[in-house]
Amino acid sequence: MKRVYPKEDACIDCKLCEVACLVEHSETKDIFKAYRETPRTLSKAFVEEDGPNSISIQCRHCTDAPCIDACITGAMQRADDDSPVIIDRDKCVGCWMCIMACPFGAIQMDVRKKDKHKVSSKCDLCPGRNIPACVEICPNRALFFEDRE
Amino acid sequence: MAVGDLKTNNYCDFIVDREQERCIQCQVCVRQCPYGTNIYKEADNIVVSDFSLCTGCHRCEAMCPTGCITIRRNTSQFREHANWQAADIKNIYKQAETGGVLLTGIGCDKDYPIYWDHILLDACQVTNPSIDPLREPMELRTFLGRKPDTLEFEEKAGKISLKTELAPQLVCDIPILFSAMSYGAVNLNFCEALARAAEASGTYYNTGEGGLHRTLFKYGKNTIVQVASGRFGVDKAYLDAGVAIEIKIGQGAKPGIGGHLPGEKVSKEVSLTRMIPIGTDALSPAPHHDIYSIEDLRQLIYALKEATDYTKPVSVKISAVHNAAAIASGIVRAGADIVAIDGVRGGTGAAPTMIRDNVGIPIELALAAVDQRLRDEGIRNQASIIAAGGFRNSSDIIKAIALGADAVYIGTPAMIAVGCTVCQKCYTGKCPWGITTNDPYLAKRLNPDIGAEQLTNLLKAWAREIKEFMGAMGINAIESIRGNRERLRGVNLTEKELKILGIKHAGE
């Protein structure tokens, strides 16, 4: 399946991927309104930085996903091996086992209680888009959406 | 803080005009400005700007996802005075505070005449047919190097072959080369982009005086290696790596001035390539300390030829100065295969502002004078001429070729192609576009994959336009326009200017 692959050498720490992800997953998908929504949508991509090095982290949608195995409610799921790993927000109870299990640190806590309870939050590869928003906006070709298997 | 500091702070050059209603506090501008102009105030959740730090590079404006930033000139004006322009006044303030030499980058920004804009090209109408370059083959291939005085042939067993031994030539698919920009002044990503674009376009890039990084040896067949007064990174492997060697005597932006790469820019890789300790200033002396005459120059030319077994053409690059024609004549007689002339508008990574703006002559006049002098002396065939310094587009280039250049060097256009906005702050080593910086955080902004594509596209576009010009003039080979000043006409030029340029006035 196609996944988002970061290229560390080209990541310039601008964090436009975070902006695009937030807007894409907001209620309105309008950049001005998205940043004024309360609570504000969480970006599912996040740039890790250390001095001159930076890299955009997204869910790797692992073939043998540890987060699915770790999930106690079956909220973390995928339709088949070629589908992205997604979270059923209704089933998620916010136990954070997926966060513990994820080897890439690609899952974060969503404690905004938007659905009245805490849930996990992670990349869903932008359903409805041909190219995920973060890949499309990246100004320095540091993100690739490819099938590399 | 002294009043002087207040002056230099408040009399800033640019205003970062931020439309706060459109600002989403994403802080992209904060991270993108290496000068710290944009600041996020967490307590108030607002991004503000310190205008005194803005260099007008437009990086934040280009990267802002909501387009809320406009960089504009500070419109605050001093009282009008024909002699005392704002720049002159501010320069004095700066020097009164620091006691230092004013520094700058890029080429001369003064309003000296740009002769290209006073020269018009010819085209065919009725009596001699023009050619459609999309239907007919057009030849831009250019050979740079010494051409023989005569050709002798011999016949052996019914087969005719060339008896004259030809000097080594650089074969360019297009008459445009990337001029010398040293690794150190620009970063490795830009060097790699230049090298890859040169390879893809069938032309050459020039290492400048900074040596050749080990990862770039593989682009050797598209590389001209430079030997300058500092001799940085010069050894046998370096000379052998390229296809031509250039001795740099001068640079258009700073004729008669040496180079100074500040220690901060001498990173580990730069140090390895230049063969100097990390963090030490790389000082190129103003003269070559072994060249004080044409005879000395001849010794170096032949030392380099000898070292490379006479397999590579040797170029000598000089700034366009008042007696460039006589110097060029000496250079050709000293045995150079190529003479490169860099005009007053030629770029630099760092030069004293006063030198950059006031020393040298425009390339148009120098080129015409050099070409004419070499023709008059009957030695024009002995060397090719590469013109450099301020070429902005394809028309400048074809006019230069008609004036007598064999090819041109482009430097500033190559930087603009990868994002440069000509902010003239190259000397700070903090280029926000990741070109003239070795700071790894900033250098990453120039992705060599993207840069090589942009540079290749630029050359492709200019080559297409040059073919259009040639087609309009009814010629199908660049050789037919080379030095053909009959196809040029001047407008708004004096008799003297026309005489030096060797062209007729429009209407003649």
XYZ file of C-alpha atoms in Angstrom:
657
model
C 0.000 0.000 0.000
C 0.992 3.624 -0.433
C 2.369 5.255 2.670
C 3.821 8.644 3.576
C 7.610 8.497 3.745
C 9.626 11.392 5.158
C 13.045 12.354 3.824
C 15.046 13.688 6.728
C 17.709 15.402 4.607
C 15.087 17.598 2.953
C 12.917 18.436 5.966
C 13.342 22.141 6.743
C 11.317 22.302 9.960
C 8.736 24.695 8.502
C 5.904 22.559 9.887
C 3.627 23.350 6.965
C 2.716 19.623 7.038
C 1.229 20.201 10.484
C -0.742 23.195 9.205
C -2.091 21.275 6.198
C -2.984 18.234 8.313
C -4.822 20.344 10.861
C -6.818 22.115 8.160
C -7.621 18.872 6.337
C -8.973 17.258 9.515
C -10.855 20.336 10.724
C -14.638 20.735 10.545
C -14.545 23.429 7.889
C -11.347 22.612 5.993
C -10.870 26.386 5.783
C -7.491 27.503 7.070
C -8.776 30.675 8.747
C -11.733 28.989 10.425
C -9.773 25.839 11.308
C -7.407 27.787 13.520
C -10.302 29.471 15.311
C -12.270 26.292 16.029
C -12.511 25.405 19.708
C -11.260 22.961 20.498
C -8.771 23.259 17.649
C -8.205 20.129 15.546
C -5.010 18.221 16.266
C -2.468 17.775 13.530
C -1.747 14.108 12.986
C 1.651 14.841 11.497
C 4.228 16.365 13.761
C 7.742 17.528 13.130
C 10.379 16.309 15.531
C 13.458 18.485 15.667
C 16.885 18.367 17.203
C 19.249 21.128 16.168
C 19.589 21.132 12.398
C 17.825 17.778 12.096
C 14.092 17.536 11.705
C 11.647 14.983 10.398
C 7.910 14.827 9.924
C 6.397 11.870 11.772
C 3.200 10.189 10.622
C 1.693 6.776 11.295
C 3.606 4.147 9.309
C 0.503 1.985 8.898
C 2.700 -1.030 9.726
C 1.944 -4.305 7.988
C 1.969 -6.046 11.340
C 0.661 -3.133 13.369
C 1.520 -3.366 17.094
C -1.134 -0.774 17.941
C -3.916 -3.060 16.657
C -2.606 -5.915 18.800
C -2.361 -3.633 21.820
C -5.841 -2.127 21.493
C -8.147 -3.498 24.217
C -11.445 -2.428 22.637
C -10.886 -3.087 18.941
C -10.966 0.653 18.204
C -7.641 0.478 16.357
C -8.432 -1.419 13.191
C -7.926 -1.832 9.472
C -10.252 -3.255 6.825
C -7.571 -5.450 5.241
C -3.817 -5.626 4.874
C -3.840 -2.972 2.148
C -5.893 -0.455 4.069
C -4.721 2.263 6.429
C -4.901 1.673 10.167
C -7.695 3.845 11.552
C -9.246 4.590 14.920
C -12.933 4.129 15.681
C -13.317 7.109 18.002
C -16.518 5.711 19.523
C -14.794 2.530 20.629
C -11.584 4.165 21.870
C -11.489 4.535 25.643
C -8.245 6.451 25.886
C -6.220 3.757 27.606
C -3.137 4.818 25.554
C -1.949 1.243 25.012
C -1.528 2.027 21.294
C 0.735 4.930 22.212
C 2.790 2.595 24.404
C 3.012 0.034 21.603
C 3.774 2.341 18.654
C 7.467 2.004 17.793
C 7.465 5.322 15.896
C 5.754 7.607 18.407
C 3.234 8.413 15.710
C 0.121 8.304 17.903
C -0.808 11.110 20.252
C -3.375 11.721 22.948
C -6.457 13.742 22.052
C -7.592 15.016 25.435
C -9.809 17.784 24.102
C -12.829 15.636 25.037
C -14.488 16.551 21.785
C -16.352 13.224 21.824
C -16.882 13.526 25.566
C -13.978 11.221 26.268
C -10.271 10.978 25.600
C -9.233 9.256 22.396
C -6.079 8.456 20.464
C -5.268 10.498 17.379
C -3.189 9.544 14.387
C -2.733 9.808 10.620
C -5.537 8.320 8.522
C -3.840 9.006 5.148
C -6.484 11.647 4.363
C -9.499 9.635 3.165
C -11.024 11.269 0.107
C -7.723 12.738 -1.132
C -5.440 11.257 -3.765
C -2.377 12.684 -2.051
C -2.354 13.333 1.700
C -2.451 17.031 2.582
C 0.976 17.007 4.256
C 2.671 15.548 1.180
C 0.952 18.012 -1.112
C 1.970 21.095 0.856
C 5.583 20.108 1.614
C 7.650 22.868 -0.077
C 10.935 20.979 -0.146
C 9.926 17.507 -1.283
C 10.600 16.013 2.132
C 7.462 13.845 2.090
C 6.649 11.149 -0.441
C 3.419 9.181 -0.861
C 4.608 5.950 -2.400
C 4.273 2.194 -2.446
C 7.768 1.070 -1.482
C 7.189 -2.606 -0.797
C 21.869 51.552 23.816
C 23.184 54.624 22.061
C 21.106 56.953 19.935
C 23.078 55.557 16.999
C 21.618 52.111 17.629
C 18.147 53.594 17.744
C 18.781 55.237 14.400
C 19.923 52.059 12.680
C 17.050 50.153 14.303
C 14.238 52.549 13.571
C 15.352 53.746 10.158
C 14.838 50.204 8.935
C 14.729 49.342 5.257
C 11.723 47.034 5.218
C 8.380 46.620 6.938
C 6.928 43.172 7.549
C 3.313 44.040 6.880
C 1.339 41.339 8.673
C -2.408 41.289 8.242
C -3.199 40.091 11.765
C -6.711 38.985 10.783
C -5.242 36.461 8.381
C -2.401 35.334 10.682
C -3.113 31.915 12.219
C -0.054 31.956 14.524
C 1.316 28.821 12.826
C 4.825 30.306 13.289
C 6.144 29.121 9.940
C 7.532 32.658 9.451
C 9.151 32.538 12.896
C 11.074 29.378 12.040
C 11.905 30.433 8.489
C 13.577 33.766 9.301
C 17.232 33.166 10.230
C 17.567 36.778 11.353
C 14.919 36.402 14.091
C 12.648 39.060 12.595
C 9.393 37.284 13.427
C 8.663 36.548 17.075
C 5.822 34.564 18.648
C 4.445 36.116 21.846
C 2.992 33.136 23.656
C 1.192 35.081 26.366
C -0.798 37.023 23.777
C -0.839 34.272 21.093
C 0.357 36.717 18.484
C 3.226 36.868 15.984
C 4.993 40.206 15.744
C 8.024 41.385 13.748
C 11.144 43.356 14.573
C 11.467 45.351 11.361
C 15.063 46.351 12.060
C 16.158 42.743 11.469
C 14.352 42.263 8.145
C 16.622 42.046 5.090
C 13.799 41.953 2.572
C 14.490 38.388 1.469
C 10.761 37.544 1.274
C 11.233 34.014 2.680
C 8.423 34.445 5.255
C 6.146 35.948 2.634
C 6.759 33.008 0.298
C 6.190 30.379 2.982
C 3.171 31.873 4.789
C 0.242 29.451 4.283
C -2.370 32.207 4.526
C -0.540 34.893 2.558
C -0.864 37.308 5.464
C 2.633 38.817 5.034
C 3.703 41.504 2.580
C 7.273 42.776 2.725
C 7.391 46.375 1.659
C 9.840 49.225 1.699
C 9.788 51.443 4.760
C 8.223 54.549 3.289
C 9.580 56.810 6.005
C 11.638 59.332 4.072
C 14.424 61.719 4.775
C 14.033 65.173 3.319
C 14.667 64.996 -0.436
C 18.217 65.771 -1.434
C 19.713 64.952 -4.800
C 23.139 64.331 -3.297
C 22.139 62.672 -0.044
C 20.040 59.636 -0.833
C 18.707 57.501 2.031
C 21.235 54.725 1.339
C 24.160 57.158 1.630
C 22.875 58.569 4.897
C 22.255 55.116 6.400
C 25.681 53.903 5.323
C 27.299 56.762 7.210
C 25.219 55.977 10.315
C 26.351 52.341 10.134
C 30.000 53.221 9.723
C 29.873 55.864 12.440
C 28.663 53.150 14.813
C 30.968 50.354 13.737
C 34.033 51.858 12.077
C 33.854 48.967 9.625
C 34.000 48.480 5.875
C 30.512 48.170 4.399
C 29.917 44.673 3.093
C 27.459 43.348 0.575
C 26.694 40.439 -1.726
C 25.395 39.861 -5.297
C 26.480 42.302 -8.034
C 26.576 46.081 -8.361
C 23.104 47.555 -7.750
C 23.910 51.049 -9.035
C 22.088 52.557 -11.963
C 24.923 52.421 -14.505
C 23.798 52.092 -18.132
C 22.800 48.569 -19.082
C 23.897 48.529 -22.705
C 21.941 45.357 -23.481
C 18.831 47.525 -23.184
C 20.238 49.881 -25.828
C 21.056 47.171 -28.328
C 18.448 45.682 -30.653
C 18.639 42.502 -32.704
C 17.922 42.077 -36.377
C 15.340 39.764 -37.975
C 14.526 38.556 -41.470
C 11.727 39.972 -43.590
C 10.833 38.971 -47.184
C 14.249 38.906 -48.811
C 15.914 36.371 -46.589
C 13.684 33.757 -45.041
C 13.418 33.253 -41.297
C 13.486 29.720 -39.930
C 11.011 28.006 -37.653
C 13.094 26.465 -34.841
C 10.315 24.028 -33.977
C 10.496 22.522 -37.481
C 14.152 22.860 -38.399
C 17.208 21.716 -36.490
C 19.049 24.539 -34.686
C 22.666 24.164 -33.630
C 23.740 25.720 -30.348
C 26.786 23.502 -29.911
C 29.830 25.528 -29.019
C 33.485 24.570 -28.867
C 35.596 26.476 -26.385
C 39.358 26.421 -26.739
C 42.236 27.335 -29.006
C 41.476 27.031 -32.734
C 44.295 26.446 -35.247
C 45.498 29.219 -37.581
C 45.156 26.936 -40.592
C 44.020 23.406 -41.238
C 46.248 20.938 -43.039
C 45.065 17.657 -44.441
C 46.913 14.601 -45.584
C 45.948 11.782 -47.889
C 46.909 8.241 -47.101
C 45.791 5.359 -49.274
C 42.939 7.399 -50.708
C 41.704 8.495 -47.278
C 41.829 12.153 -46.348
C 42.483 12.950 -42.728
C 43.255 16.039 -40.642
C 46.968 16.613 -40.234
C 46.720 19.626 -37.934
C 46.750 18.705 -34.295
C 43.743 20.286 -32.566
C 43.984 21.779 -29.106
C 41.651 20.305 -26.439
C 38.149 21.772 -26.614
C 35.217 22.096 -24.238
C 32.088 20.984 -26.056
C 28.988 22.822 -24.815
C 25.522 21.852 -26.047
C 24.431 25.374 -25.152
C 26.631 28.476 -24.961
C 25.763 29.030 -21.286
C 27.965 27.857 -18.405
C 27.519 28.247 -14.662
C 30.073 30.689 -13.337
C 32.477 30.104 -10.505
C 30.768 29.867 -7.135
C 32.954 28.263 -4.530
C 31.959 25.539 -2.100
C 32.063 27.439 1.155
C 30.567 30.619 -0.268
C 27.648 28.483 -1.477
C 26.790 25.176 0.102
C 27.193 21.646 -1.152
C 23.505 21.294 -2.034
C 23.776 24.179 -4.492
C 27.076 22.849 -5.902
C 25.396 19.491 -6.467
C 22.374 21.117 -8.111
C 24.698 23.060 -10.453
C 26.691 19.941 -11.283
C 23.602 17.863 -12.011
C 22.020 20.610 -14.115
C 25.259 21.021 -16.079
C 25.339 17.282 -16.703
C 21.683 17.191 -17.779
C 22.116 20.206 -20.074
C 25.418 19.251 -21.670
C 27.311 22.192 -20.247
C 29.728 22.992 -17.400
C 29.776 24.442 -13.931
C 32.788 26.022 -12.286
C 34.022 25.022 -8.823
C 35.196 28.487 -7.929
C 38.182 28.657 -5.652
C 36.810 26.393 -2.936
C 38.075 23.053 -4.167
C 35.957 20.096 -5.204
C 34.035 18.156 -2.574
C 34.700 14.417 -2.791
C 31.045 13.689 -3.577
C 31.223 15.900 -6.683
C 34.137 14.178 -8.408
C 31.614 12.035 -10.270
C 30.406 15.119 -12.169
C 33.978 15.733 -13.374
C 33.162 15.669 -17.076
C 30.934 18.714 -16.528
C 33.292 20.516 -14.178
C 35.718 23.383 -14.696
C 38.121 23.480 -11.765
C 39.387 26.864 -10.670
C 42.817 27.782 -9.396
C 42.699 31.097 -7.562
C 45.163 33.087 -5.490
C 44.369 31.138 -2.295
C 45.029 27.791 -4.052
C 42.375 26.199 -1.831
C 41.839 22.507 -2.467
C 44.256 22.407 -5.397
C 46.133 19.141 -5.894
C 46.776 16.722 -8.728
C 43.483 14.866 -8.224
C 41.581 18.176 -8.317
C 43.247 19.295 -11.555
C 42.604 15.894 -13.104
C 38.967 15.803 -11.949
C 37.629 18.519 -14.249
C 37.679 18.937 -18.015
C 39.178 22.413 -17.936
C 41.164 24.554 -15.534
C 40.490 28.201 -14.871
C 43.016 30.566 -13.346
C 41.108 33.254 -11.529
C 42.864 36.584 -11.572
C 39.856 38.742 -10.834
C 36.144 38.831 -10.229
C 33.748 41.449 -11.640
C 32.215 42.269 -8.283
C 35.557 43.071 -6.678
C 38.333 43.720 -9.177
C 41.709 43.854 -7.501
C 40.340 42.522 -4.232
C 41.008 39.118 -2.732
C 38.461 36.848 -1.118
C 37.556 36.382 2.516
C 35.484 33.397 3.575
C 34.692 33.988 7.241
C 35.743 31.259 9.686
C 32.113 30.643 10.669
C 31.487 29.292 7.183
C 34.464 26.906 7.335
C 32.677 23.774 8.517
C 34.253 20.328 8.697
C 33.454 19.490 5.074
C 34.557 22.916 3.809
C 37.759 22.510 5.811
C 38.442 19.092 4.271
C 37.741 20.345 0.766
C 39.702 23.569 1.079
C 42.488 21.850 3.021
C 42.485 24.420 5.829
C 41.700 24.041 9.569
C 38.063 24.155 10.717
C 36.852 27.627 11.690
C 39.772 29.547 10.215
C 39.185 32.414 7.828
C 39.926 31.443 4.231
C 41.780 34.437 2.847
C 42.479 34.647 -0.865
C 45.219 37.196 -1.500
C 44.401 40.036 -3.891
C 47.128 39.035 -6.375
C 48.533 35.608 -7.121
C 51.841 35.940 -5.325
C 53.578 34.118 -8.170
C 52.086 36.260 -10.929
C 53.410 39.762 -11.419
C 53.628 39.781 -15.203
C 52.266 38.115 -18.327
C 55.421 35.969 -18.323
C 54.587 34.765 -14.796
C 51.038 34.010 -15.909
C 52.447 32.022 -18.826
C 54.453 29.948 -16.345
C 51.351 29.070 -14.348
C 49.306 28.313 -17.483
C 51.989 25.945 -18.725
C 52.579 24.459 -15.266
C 48.892 23.530 -15.183
C 48.972 22.243 -18.763
C 52.057 20.215 -18.002
C 50.454 18.813 -14.838
C 47.456 17.642 -16.824
C 49.407 16.404 -19.838
C 48.055 19.085 -22.220
C 44.651 17.369 -22.213
C 42.577 20.260 -20.887
C 42.003 23.827 -22.038
C 43.192 26.456 -19.551
C 41.055 29.522 -19.004
C 42.089 32.794 -17.400
C 39.386 34.875 -15.759
C 39.788 38.604 -15.253
C 37.537 41.408 -14.119
C 36.495 43.877 -16.775
C 38.809 46.779 -16.011
C 39.824 49.832 -18.023
C 42.549 48.171 -20.052
C 40.888 44.752 -20.254
C 41.586 44.536 -24.000
C 45.344 44.831 -23.631
C 45.350 42.415 -20.693
C 43.282 39.905 -22.662
C 45.764 40.141 -25.505
C 48.556 39.326 -23.075
C 46.561 36.433 -21.643
C 46.048 34.904 -25.085
C 49.732 35.339 -25.910
C 50.588 33.724 -22.577
C 48.944 30.562 -23.833
C 45.421 30.651 -22.387
C 42.823 28.740 -24.403
C 39.888 30.656 -22.973
C 39.622 34.219 -21.662
C 36.771 34.844 -19.233
C 35.821 38.459 -18.584
C 33.606 39.375 -15.649
C 31.838 42.736 -15.879
C 31.025 45.252 -13.159
C 27.621 43.687 -12.522
C 29.118 40.279 -11.745
C 28.072 38.738 -8.457
C 29.873 37.810 -5.278
C 29.280 36.124 -1.944
C 30.892 39.021 -0.131
C 32.590 42.219 -1.231
C 33.125 45.703 0.142
C 30.082 47.690 -1.041
C 32.126 50.635 -2.310
C 34.376 48.366 -4.398
C 31.451 46.394 -5.806
C 29.616 49.524 -6.847
C 32.490 51.625 -8.162
C 35.235 49.479 -9.671
C 35.293 47.883 -13.108
C 33.465 48.534 -16.366
C 30.276 47.111 -17.906
C 30.746 43.768 -19.622
C 29.212 45.017 -22.893
C 32.005 47.532 -23.456
C 34.759 45.241 -22.178
C 33.582 42.348 -24.330
C 33.405 44.463 -27.493
C 36.824 45.959 -26.790
C 38.465 42.591 -26.090
C 36.939 40.898 -29.136
C 37.987 43.796 -31.383
C 41.508 43.907 -29.968
C 42.054 40.177 -30.459
C 40.707 40.412 -34.019
C 42.901 43.407 -34.822
C 45.929 41.499 -33.588
C 44.971 38.414 -35.547
C 44.856 36.198 -32.476
C 41.103 35.921 -31.931
C 41.179 32.262 -33.022
C 43.756 31.419 -30.403
C 41.317 31.691 -27.510
C 37.592 31.595 -26.849
C 35.923 34.385 -24.906
C 33.468 33.743 -22.096
C 31.579 36.853 -20.977
C 30.177 37.112 -17.462
C 28.492 39.576 -15.175
C 24.843 40.536 -15.135
C 23.143 38.443 -17.798
C 19.451 38.553 -17.010
C 17.813 36.684 -19.864
C 18.324 34.957 -23.195
C 18.355 38.196 -25.178
C 21.303 39.543 -23.171
C 23.101 36.316 -23.995
C 22.515 36.313 -27.747
C 23.496 39.985 -27.883
C 26.723 39.103 -26.052
C 27.421 36.335 -28.551
C 26.803 38.737 -31.429
C 29.199 41.185 -29.760
C 31.916 38.537 -29.810
C 31.500 36.155 -26.880
C 31.834 32.440 -27.548
C 29.768 31.631 -24.476
C 28.586 33.246 -21.270
C 28.826 32.462 -17.585
C 25.704 32.867 -15.454
C 25.838 32.974 -11.661
C 23.159 35.234 -10.222
C 20.445 33.852 -12.563
C 21.305 30.353 -11.318
C 20.813 31.465 -7.724
C 17.564 33.235 -8.580
C 16.380 30.020 -10.248
C 16.634 28.233 -6.894
C 14.902 30.951 -4.909
C 17.324 33.873 -4.381
C 15.512 37.198 -4.166
C 18.679 39.314 -4.570
C 18.522 40.635 -0.995
C 22.325 41.077 -1.107
C 22.986 39.567 2.315
C 25.038 36.580 1.112
C 27.950 37.727 3.276
C 26.034 37.056 6.500
C 26.181 33.299 5.911
C 22.520 33.109 6.914
C 20.890 32.898 3.485
C 17.213 32.218 4.252
C 16.857 30.419 0.922
C 19.625 27.957 1.820
C 22.017 28.998 -0.967
C 24.912 31.004 0.484
C 24.964 29.341 3.874
C 26.676 26.327 5.383
C 24.444 26.276 8.445
C 22.990 22.755 8.142
C 19.573 23.954 9.350
C 19.415 26.520 6.518
C 21.302 24.606 3.823
C 18.603 21.904 3.835
C 16.236 24.447 2.318
C 17.949 23.889 -0.999
C 16.948 20.380 -2.003
C 19.416 19.435 -4.773
C 16.723 17.328 -6.486
C 14.514 20.397 -6.880
C 17.421 22.775 -7.551
C 18.825 20.646 -10.363
C 15.396 20.565 -12.020
C 14.953 24.322 -11.736
C 18.420 25.014 -13.170
C 17.912 22.530 -16.000
C 14.567 24.135 -16.792
C 16.133 27.601 -16.870
C 18.829 26.503 -19.321
C 16.269 24.668 -21.445
C 14.026 27.735 -21.573
C 16.875 30.089 -22.482
C 18.168 27.691 -25.137
C 14.691 27.610 -26.702
C 14.511 31.381 -26.740
C 17.977 31.680 -28.262
C 16.845 29.306 -31.015
C 13.818 31.551 -31.618
C 16.120 34.566 -32.004
C 18.322 32.627 -34.404
C 15.329 31.461 -36.403
C 14.060 35.021 -36.671
C 17.481 36.080 -37.941
C 17.389 33.287 -40.507
C 20.358 31.380 -39.173
C 20.484 27.813 -37.940
C 23.808 27.694 -36.119
C 25.026 29.830 -33.247
C 28.372 30.071 -35.102
C 26.660 32.312 -37.680
C 25.776 34.984 -35.147
C 28.994 34.792 -33.120
C 30.807 38.103 -33.444
C 28.343 39.198 -36.130
C 27.795 42.766 -34.973
C 26.101 43.604 -38.251
C 22.978 42.015 -36.740
C 22.996 44.489 -33.843
C 21.841 48.107 -33.766
C 22.145 50.667 -30.983
C 19.461 53.009 -29.711
C 20.029 56.019 -27.499
C 23.795 55.641 -27.623
C 26.481 58.224 -28.308
C 28.893 58.038 -31.234
C 31.628 57.002 -28.821
C 29.574 54.197 -27.287
C 28.605 52.919 -30.725
C 32.238 53.017 -31.775
C 33.398 51.008 -28.767
C 30.548 48.523 -29.160
C 31.354 48.352 -32.875
C 27.719 48.579 -33.881
C 25.647 50.907 -36.038
C 22.830 53.049 -34.761
C 19.292 51.895 -35.469
C 18.234 53.231 -38.855
C 21.706 52.929 -40.365
